[in-house]
XYZ file of C-alpha atoms in Angstrom:
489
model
C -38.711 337.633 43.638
C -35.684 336.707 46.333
C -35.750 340.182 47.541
C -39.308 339.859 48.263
C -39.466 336.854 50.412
C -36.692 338.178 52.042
C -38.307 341.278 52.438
C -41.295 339.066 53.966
C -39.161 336.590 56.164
C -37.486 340.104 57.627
C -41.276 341.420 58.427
C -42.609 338.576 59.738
C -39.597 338.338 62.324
C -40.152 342.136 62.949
C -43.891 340.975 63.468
C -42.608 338.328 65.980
C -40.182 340.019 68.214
C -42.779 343.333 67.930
C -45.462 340.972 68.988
C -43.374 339.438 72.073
C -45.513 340.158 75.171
C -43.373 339.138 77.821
C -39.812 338.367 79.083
C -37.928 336.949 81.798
C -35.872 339.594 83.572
C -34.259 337.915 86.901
C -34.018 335.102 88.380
C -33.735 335.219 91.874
C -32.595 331.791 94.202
C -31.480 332.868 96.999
C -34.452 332.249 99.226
C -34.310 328.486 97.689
C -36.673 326.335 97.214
C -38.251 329.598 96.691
C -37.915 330.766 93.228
C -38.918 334.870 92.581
C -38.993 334.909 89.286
C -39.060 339.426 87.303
C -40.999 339.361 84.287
C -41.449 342.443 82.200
C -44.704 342.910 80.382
C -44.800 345.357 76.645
C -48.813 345.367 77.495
C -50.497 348.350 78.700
C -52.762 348.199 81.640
C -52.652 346.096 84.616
C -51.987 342.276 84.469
C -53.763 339.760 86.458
C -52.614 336.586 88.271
C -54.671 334.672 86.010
C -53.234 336.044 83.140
C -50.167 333.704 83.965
C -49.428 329.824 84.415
C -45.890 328.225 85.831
C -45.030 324.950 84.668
C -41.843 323.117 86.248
C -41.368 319.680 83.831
C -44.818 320.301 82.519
C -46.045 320.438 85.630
C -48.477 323.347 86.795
C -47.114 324.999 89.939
C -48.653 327.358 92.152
C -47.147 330.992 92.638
C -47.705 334.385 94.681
C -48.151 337.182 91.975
C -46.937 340.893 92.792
C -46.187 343.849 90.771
C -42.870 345.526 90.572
C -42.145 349.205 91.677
C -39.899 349.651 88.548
C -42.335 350.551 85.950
C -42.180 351.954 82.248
C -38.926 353.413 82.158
C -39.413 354.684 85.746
C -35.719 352.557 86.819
C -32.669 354.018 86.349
C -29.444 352.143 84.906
C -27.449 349.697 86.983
C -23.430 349.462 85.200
C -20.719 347.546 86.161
C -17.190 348.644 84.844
C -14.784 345.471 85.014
C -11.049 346.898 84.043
C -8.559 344.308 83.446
C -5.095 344.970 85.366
C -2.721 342.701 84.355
C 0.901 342.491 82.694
C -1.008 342.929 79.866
C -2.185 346.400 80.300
C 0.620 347.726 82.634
C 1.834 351.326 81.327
C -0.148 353.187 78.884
C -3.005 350.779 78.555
C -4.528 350.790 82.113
C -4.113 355.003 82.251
C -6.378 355.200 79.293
C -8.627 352.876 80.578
C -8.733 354.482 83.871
C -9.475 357.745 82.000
C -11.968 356.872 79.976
C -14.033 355.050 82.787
C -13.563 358.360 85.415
C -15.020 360.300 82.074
C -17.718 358.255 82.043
C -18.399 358.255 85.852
C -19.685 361.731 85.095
C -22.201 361.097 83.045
C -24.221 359.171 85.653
C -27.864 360.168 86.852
C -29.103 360.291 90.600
C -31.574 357.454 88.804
C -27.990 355.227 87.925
C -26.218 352.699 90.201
C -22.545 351.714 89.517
C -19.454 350.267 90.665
C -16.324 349.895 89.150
C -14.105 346.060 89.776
C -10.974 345.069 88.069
C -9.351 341.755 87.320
C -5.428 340.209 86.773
C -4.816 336.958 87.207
C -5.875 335.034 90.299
C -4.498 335.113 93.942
C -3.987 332.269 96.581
C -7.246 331.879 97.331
C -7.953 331.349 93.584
C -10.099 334.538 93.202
C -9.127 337.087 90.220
C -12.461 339.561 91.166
C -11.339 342.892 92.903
C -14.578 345.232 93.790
C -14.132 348.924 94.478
C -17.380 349.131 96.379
C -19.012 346.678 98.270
C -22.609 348.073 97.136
C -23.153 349.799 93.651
C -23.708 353.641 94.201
C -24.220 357.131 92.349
C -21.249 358.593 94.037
C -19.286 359.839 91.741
C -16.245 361.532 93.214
C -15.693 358.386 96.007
C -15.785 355.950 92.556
C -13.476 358.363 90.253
C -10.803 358.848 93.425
C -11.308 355.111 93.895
C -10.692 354.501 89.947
C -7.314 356.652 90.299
C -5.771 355.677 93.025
C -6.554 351.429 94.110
C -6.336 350.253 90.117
C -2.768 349.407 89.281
C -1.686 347.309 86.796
C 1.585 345.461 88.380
C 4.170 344.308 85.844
C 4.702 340.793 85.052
C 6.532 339.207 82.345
C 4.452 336.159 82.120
C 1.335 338.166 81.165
C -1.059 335.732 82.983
C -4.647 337.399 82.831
C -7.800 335.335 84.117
C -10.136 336.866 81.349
C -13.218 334.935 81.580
C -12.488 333.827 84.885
C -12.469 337.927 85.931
C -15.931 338.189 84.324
C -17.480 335.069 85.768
C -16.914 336.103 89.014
C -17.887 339.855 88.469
C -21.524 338.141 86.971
C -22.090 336.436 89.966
C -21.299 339.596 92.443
C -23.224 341.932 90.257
C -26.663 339.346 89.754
C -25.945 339.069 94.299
C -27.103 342.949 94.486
C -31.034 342.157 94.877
C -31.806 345.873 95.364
C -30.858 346.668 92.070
C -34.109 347.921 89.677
C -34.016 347.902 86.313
C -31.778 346.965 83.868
C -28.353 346.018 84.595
C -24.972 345.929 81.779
C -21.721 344.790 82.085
C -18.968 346.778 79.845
C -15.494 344.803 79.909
C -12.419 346.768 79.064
C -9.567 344.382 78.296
C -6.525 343.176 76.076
C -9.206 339.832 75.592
C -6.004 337.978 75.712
C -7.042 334.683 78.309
C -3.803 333.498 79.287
C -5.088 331.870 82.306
C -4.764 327.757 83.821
C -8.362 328.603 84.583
C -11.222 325.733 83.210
C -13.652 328.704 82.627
C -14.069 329.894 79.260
C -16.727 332.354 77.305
C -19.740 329.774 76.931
C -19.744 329.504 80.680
C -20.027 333.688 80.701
C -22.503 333.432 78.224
C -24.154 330.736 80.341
C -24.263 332.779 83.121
C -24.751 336.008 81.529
C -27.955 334.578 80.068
C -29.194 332.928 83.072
C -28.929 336.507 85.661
C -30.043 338.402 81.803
C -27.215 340.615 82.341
C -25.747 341.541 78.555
C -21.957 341.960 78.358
C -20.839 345.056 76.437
C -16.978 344.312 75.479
C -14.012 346.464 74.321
C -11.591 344.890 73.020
C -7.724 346.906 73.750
C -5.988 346.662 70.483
C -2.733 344.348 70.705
C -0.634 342.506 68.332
C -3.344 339.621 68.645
C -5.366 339.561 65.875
C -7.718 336.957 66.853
C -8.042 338.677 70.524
C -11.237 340.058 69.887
C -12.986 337.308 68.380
C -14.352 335.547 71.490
C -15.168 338.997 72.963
C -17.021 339.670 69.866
C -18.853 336.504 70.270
C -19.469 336.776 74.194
C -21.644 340.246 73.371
C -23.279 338.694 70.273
C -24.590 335.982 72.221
C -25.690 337.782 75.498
C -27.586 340.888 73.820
C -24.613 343.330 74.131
C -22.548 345.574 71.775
C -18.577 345.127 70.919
C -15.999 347.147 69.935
C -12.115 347.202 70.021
C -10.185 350.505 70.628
C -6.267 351.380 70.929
C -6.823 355.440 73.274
C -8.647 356.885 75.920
C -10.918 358.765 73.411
C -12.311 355.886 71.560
C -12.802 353.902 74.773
C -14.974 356.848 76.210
C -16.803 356.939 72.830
C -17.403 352.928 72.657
C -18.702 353.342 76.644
C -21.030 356.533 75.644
C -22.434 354.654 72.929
C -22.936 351.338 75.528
C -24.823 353.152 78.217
C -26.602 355.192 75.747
C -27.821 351.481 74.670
C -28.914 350.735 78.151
C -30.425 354.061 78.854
C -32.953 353.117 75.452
C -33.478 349.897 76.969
C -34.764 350.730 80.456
C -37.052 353.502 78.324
C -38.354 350.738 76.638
C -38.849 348.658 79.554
C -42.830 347.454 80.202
C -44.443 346.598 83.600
C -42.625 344.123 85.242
C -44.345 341.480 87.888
C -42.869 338.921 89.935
C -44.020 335.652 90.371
C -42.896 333.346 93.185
C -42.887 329.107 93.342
C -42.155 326.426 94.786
C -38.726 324.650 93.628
C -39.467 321.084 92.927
C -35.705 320.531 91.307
C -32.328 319.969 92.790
C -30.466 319.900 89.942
C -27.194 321.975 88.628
C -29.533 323.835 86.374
C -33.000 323.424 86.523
C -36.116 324.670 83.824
C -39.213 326.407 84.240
C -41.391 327.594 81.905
C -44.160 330.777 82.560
C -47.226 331.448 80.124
C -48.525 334.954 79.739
C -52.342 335.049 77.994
C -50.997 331.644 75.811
C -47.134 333.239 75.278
C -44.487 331.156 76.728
C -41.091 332.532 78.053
C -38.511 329.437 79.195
C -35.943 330.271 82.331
C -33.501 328.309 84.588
C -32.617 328.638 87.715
C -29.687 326.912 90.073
C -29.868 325.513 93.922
C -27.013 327.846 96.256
C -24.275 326.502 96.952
C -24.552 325.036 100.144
C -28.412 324.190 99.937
C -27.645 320.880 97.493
C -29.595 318.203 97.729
C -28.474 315.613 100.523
C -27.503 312.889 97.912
C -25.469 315.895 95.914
C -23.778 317.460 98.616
C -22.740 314.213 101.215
C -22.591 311.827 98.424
C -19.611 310.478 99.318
C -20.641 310.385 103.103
C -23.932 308.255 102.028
C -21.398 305.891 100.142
C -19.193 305.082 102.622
C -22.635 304.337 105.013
C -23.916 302.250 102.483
C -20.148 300.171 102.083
C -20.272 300.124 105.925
C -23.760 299.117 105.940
C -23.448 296.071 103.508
C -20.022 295.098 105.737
C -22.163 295.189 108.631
C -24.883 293.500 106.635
C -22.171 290.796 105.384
C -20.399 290.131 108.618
C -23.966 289.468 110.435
C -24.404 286.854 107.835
C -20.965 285.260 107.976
C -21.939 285.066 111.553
C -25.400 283.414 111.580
C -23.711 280.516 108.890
C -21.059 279.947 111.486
C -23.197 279.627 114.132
C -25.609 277.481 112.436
C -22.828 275.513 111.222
C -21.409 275.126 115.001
C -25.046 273.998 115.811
C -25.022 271.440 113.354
C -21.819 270.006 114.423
C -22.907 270.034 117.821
C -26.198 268.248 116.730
C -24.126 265.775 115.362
C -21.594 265.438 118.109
C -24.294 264.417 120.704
C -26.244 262.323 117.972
C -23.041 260.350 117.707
C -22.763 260.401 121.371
C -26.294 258.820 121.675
C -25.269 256.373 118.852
C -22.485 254.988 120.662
C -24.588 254.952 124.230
C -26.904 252.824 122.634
C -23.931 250.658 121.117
C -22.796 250.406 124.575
C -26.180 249.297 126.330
C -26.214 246.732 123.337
C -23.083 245.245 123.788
C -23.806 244.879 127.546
C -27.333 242.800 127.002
C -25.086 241.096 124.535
C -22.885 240.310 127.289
C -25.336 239.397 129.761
C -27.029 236.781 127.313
C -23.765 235.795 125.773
C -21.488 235.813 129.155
C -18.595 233.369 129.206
C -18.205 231.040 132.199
C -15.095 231.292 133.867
C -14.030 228.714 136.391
C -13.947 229.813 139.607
C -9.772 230.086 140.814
C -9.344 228.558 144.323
C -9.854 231.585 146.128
C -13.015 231.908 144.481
C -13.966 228.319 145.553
C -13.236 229.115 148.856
C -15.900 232.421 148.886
C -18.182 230.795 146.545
C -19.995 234.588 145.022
C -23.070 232.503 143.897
C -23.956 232.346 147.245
C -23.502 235.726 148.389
C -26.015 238.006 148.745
C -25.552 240.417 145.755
C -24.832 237.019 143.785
C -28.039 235.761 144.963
C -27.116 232.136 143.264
C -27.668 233.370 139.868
C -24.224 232.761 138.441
C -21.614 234.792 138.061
C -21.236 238.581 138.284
C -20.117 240.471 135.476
C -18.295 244.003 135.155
C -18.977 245.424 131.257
C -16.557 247.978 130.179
C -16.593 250.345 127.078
C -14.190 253.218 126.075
C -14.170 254.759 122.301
C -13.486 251.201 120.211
C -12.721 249.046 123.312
C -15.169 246.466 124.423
C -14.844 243.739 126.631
C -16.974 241.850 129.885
C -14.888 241.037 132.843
C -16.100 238.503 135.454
C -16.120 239.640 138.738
C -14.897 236.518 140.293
C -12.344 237.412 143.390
C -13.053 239.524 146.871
C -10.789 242.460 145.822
C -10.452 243.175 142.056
C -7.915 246.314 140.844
C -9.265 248.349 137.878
C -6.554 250.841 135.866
C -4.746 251.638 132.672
C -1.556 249.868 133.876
C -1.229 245.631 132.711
C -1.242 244.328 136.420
C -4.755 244.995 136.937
C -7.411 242.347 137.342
C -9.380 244.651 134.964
C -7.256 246.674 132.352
C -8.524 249.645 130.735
C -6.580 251.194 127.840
C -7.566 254.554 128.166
C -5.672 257.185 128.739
C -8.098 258.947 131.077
C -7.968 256.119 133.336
C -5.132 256.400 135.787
C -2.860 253.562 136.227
C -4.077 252.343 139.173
C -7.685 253.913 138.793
C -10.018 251.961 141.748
C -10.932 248.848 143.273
C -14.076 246.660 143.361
C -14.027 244.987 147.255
C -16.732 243.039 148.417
C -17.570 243.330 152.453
C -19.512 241.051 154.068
C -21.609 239.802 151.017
C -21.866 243.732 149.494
C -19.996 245.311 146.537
C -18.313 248.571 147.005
C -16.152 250.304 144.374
C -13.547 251.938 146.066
C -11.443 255.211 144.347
C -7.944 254.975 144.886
C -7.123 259.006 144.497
C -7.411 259.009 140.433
C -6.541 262.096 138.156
C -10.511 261.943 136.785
C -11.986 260.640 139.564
C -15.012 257.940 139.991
C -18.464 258.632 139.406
C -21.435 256.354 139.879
C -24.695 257.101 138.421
C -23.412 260.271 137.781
C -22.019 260.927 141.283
C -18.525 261.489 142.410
C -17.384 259.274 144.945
C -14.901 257.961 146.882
C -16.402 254.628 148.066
C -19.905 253.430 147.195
C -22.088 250.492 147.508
C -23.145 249.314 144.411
C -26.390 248.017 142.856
C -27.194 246.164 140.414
C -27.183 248.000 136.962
C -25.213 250.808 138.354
C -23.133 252.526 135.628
C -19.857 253.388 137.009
C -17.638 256.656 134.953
C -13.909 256.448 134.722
C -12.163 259.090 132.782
C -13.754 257.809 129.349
C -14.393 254.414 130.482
C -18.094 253.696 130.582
C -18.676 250.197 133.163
C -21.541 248.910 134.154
C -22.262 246.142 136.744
C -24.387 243.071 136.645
C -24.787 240.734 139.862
């Protein structure tokens, strides 16, 4: 009964992968945001744009639809040898691999495309990747004299080989040939000892050996390392290739007969193959599309070049040191309009405090005027009685109102010539410092008031004025220094 549904499980996945109408071939990016995506079709006849639907996030996008040139087996095969040449394969091992890889050379069709690169461990620059040809090619004598005379295997002690870095960098020059048709396979000859400081390890060659469907065929050079062909083993497993491990020449040739023989099957098998071309709407590091054949799905990613990131990707750290300057800016500008409102406040104040004490001051002058003491007159005064002069007018005495910060006081104006300053001699002293010490003079001439500047640091102002002599009025407000004084006849 077990054997049966086994028997049954193993048809129906026969069933499946028979029944498989479609796959994803390449992905091509380098025309970004255009995507050109290969599809090969097992159907027979001609397929129709209709016939297919591409989704990006399960989104329908719109494509171009053309058919391919390389049709039902009608490609030839496109191989990449990648020999490692490291202290691990100096002497005996590189010869045979060298050998076997010239034999093979021979084998190739006008219909095949190869090139030959080799790998160590990594130079200055930090590339391991050497590339015998800059363009894959059928020439087989320039590629076997090549072979023979550039690999060399130089010795070094420390054994450092850049394994997977070697064939990360060989996936990525092999998936850049666009003119390549047909099938393409990698075969790997190599100790598949990674002694390497590299970060780059098999998943990321399976990764990309998956993503440019490029299958890795690996053999594995027989060493003392037991576990050395285990993650080759794996690397070929996962990517739809074939492994093998091998100690001469002979068996190597045999293991890379039996690899392109593989390949040679598979471009026989190959359908129709279309391409279909989009739109990108990602900028991601790896990005998923989906395309639908007559109701059959197929999944594939594709990548943005490097150097076509998006903005925020690429000059992120650009953007965030805007954005810190921007919110200084933004900050400062605030700071700014607090301190300036603040300033305006004070100032607000400042003159509403000045007002304050003006009124004070007008008040305590009407105060004097209703509340002024009489004085008698000193003999002088009785001689020039002021009641009767003309400023006087007989209304009683005149009066001379001073203010300056807390000091208050009325002085009467009761001789001919009256000295006004800081210093204690003065008929009217002002403690101020602003007032010099003998500041000015209030002289009457024939009947008239005059106040009289006598060369002051701050100068005398009336009304406002400047002056150096002036008649005065009644009411007149008279500046010295600080000193506000105002006169009442």
């Amino acid at each position: 009964m077990k054997k049966l549904l086994s028997l049954i499980m193993l048809l129906g996945m026969f069933t499946y992968v028979s029944a498989q109408k479609i796959t994803i071939s390449n992905v091509d990016n380098t025309a970004y945001p255009k995507i050109n995506v290969s599809v090969t079709l097992q159907d027979k006849g001609e397929a129709q744009q209709s016939d297919f639907k591409v989704y990006e996030k399960d989104k329908e996008e719109a494509f171009t639809f053309a058919k391919e040139n390389n049709t039902s087996g009608g490609g030839g095969r496109n191989i990449c040898f990648l020999i490692e040449a490291s202290g691990y394969t100096h002497g005996a091992a590189i010869d045979q691999f060298k050998t076997a890889v010239i034999s093979a050379l021979g084998t190739i069709t006008e219909n095949d495309k190869v090139n030959v690169c080799y790998f160590g461990k990594a130079n200055s620059d930090g590339k391991t990747l050497n590339v015998l040809s800059a363009e894959f090619t059928n020439d087989k004598g320039i590629l076997k004299d090549e072979v023979q005379n550039k690999i060399v295997a130089a010795r070094d002690t420390n054994r450092v080989a850049d394994v997977f870095k070697g064939i990360y960098e060989c996936l990525d020059f092999f998936n850049s040939k666009k003119d390549l048709t047909g099938n393409k396979i990698l075969i790997v000859i190599s100790a598949a000892i990674n002694n390497s400081k590299s970060p780059i390890k098999a998943e990321d060659c399976i990764e990309k050996s998956t993503k440019f469907n490029i299958p890795i065929y690996t053999i594995t050079y027989r060493t003392n390392n037991k576990y050395a062909a285990d993650n080759f083993i794996r690397l070929s497993d996962k990517t739809n290739g074939k492994s093998s491990s091998a100690k001469s020449a002979s068996e190597i040739s045999s293991d890379i007969t039996d690899f392109m023989g593989a390949a040679e099957k598979a471009v026989a098998a190959t359908g129709t193959g279309y391409t279909l071309t989009f739109d990108a709407t990602q900028s991601g590091e790896t990005n998923s599309f989906d395309v639908l054949y007559k109701g059959e799905k197929v999944s594939g990613t594709y990548t943005v070049p490097e150097g076509q990131e998006s903005v925020l990707k690429k000059y992120w750290w650009m953007l965030l040191i805007i954005g810190v300057v921007v919110i200084g800016i933004v900050v400062v500008i605030i700071l700014m309009m607090n301190k300036g409102k603040k300033a305006k406040a004070e100032e607000r104040n400042r003159l509403k405090n000045l007002e304050e004490r003006n009124i004070q001051l007008q008040e305590q002058m009407r105060q004097g005027v209703n509340q002024r003491t009489q004085v008698p007159p000193s003999p002088e005064a009785q001689k020039f009685d002021l009641k009767r002069t003309i400023i006087g007018g007989g209304g009683g005495t005149p009066t001379l109102m001073v203010s300056s910060g807390t000091f208050s006081k009325n002085f009467p104006i009761n001789k001919m010539n009256m000295t006004i300053g800081r210093n204690a001699g003065n008929d009217v002293v002002i403690p101020e410092t602003t007032v010099s010490g003998n500041h000015a003079s209030l002289v009457n001439e024939g009947g008239n008031w005059f106040i009289v500047d006598n060369n002051s640091t701050n100068g005398t102002f009336v009304n406002g004025t400047k002056v150096s002599k002036q008649k005065l009025n009644n009411n007149d407000l008279i500046k010295l220094g600080a000193a506000n004084l105002k006169v009442q006849f």
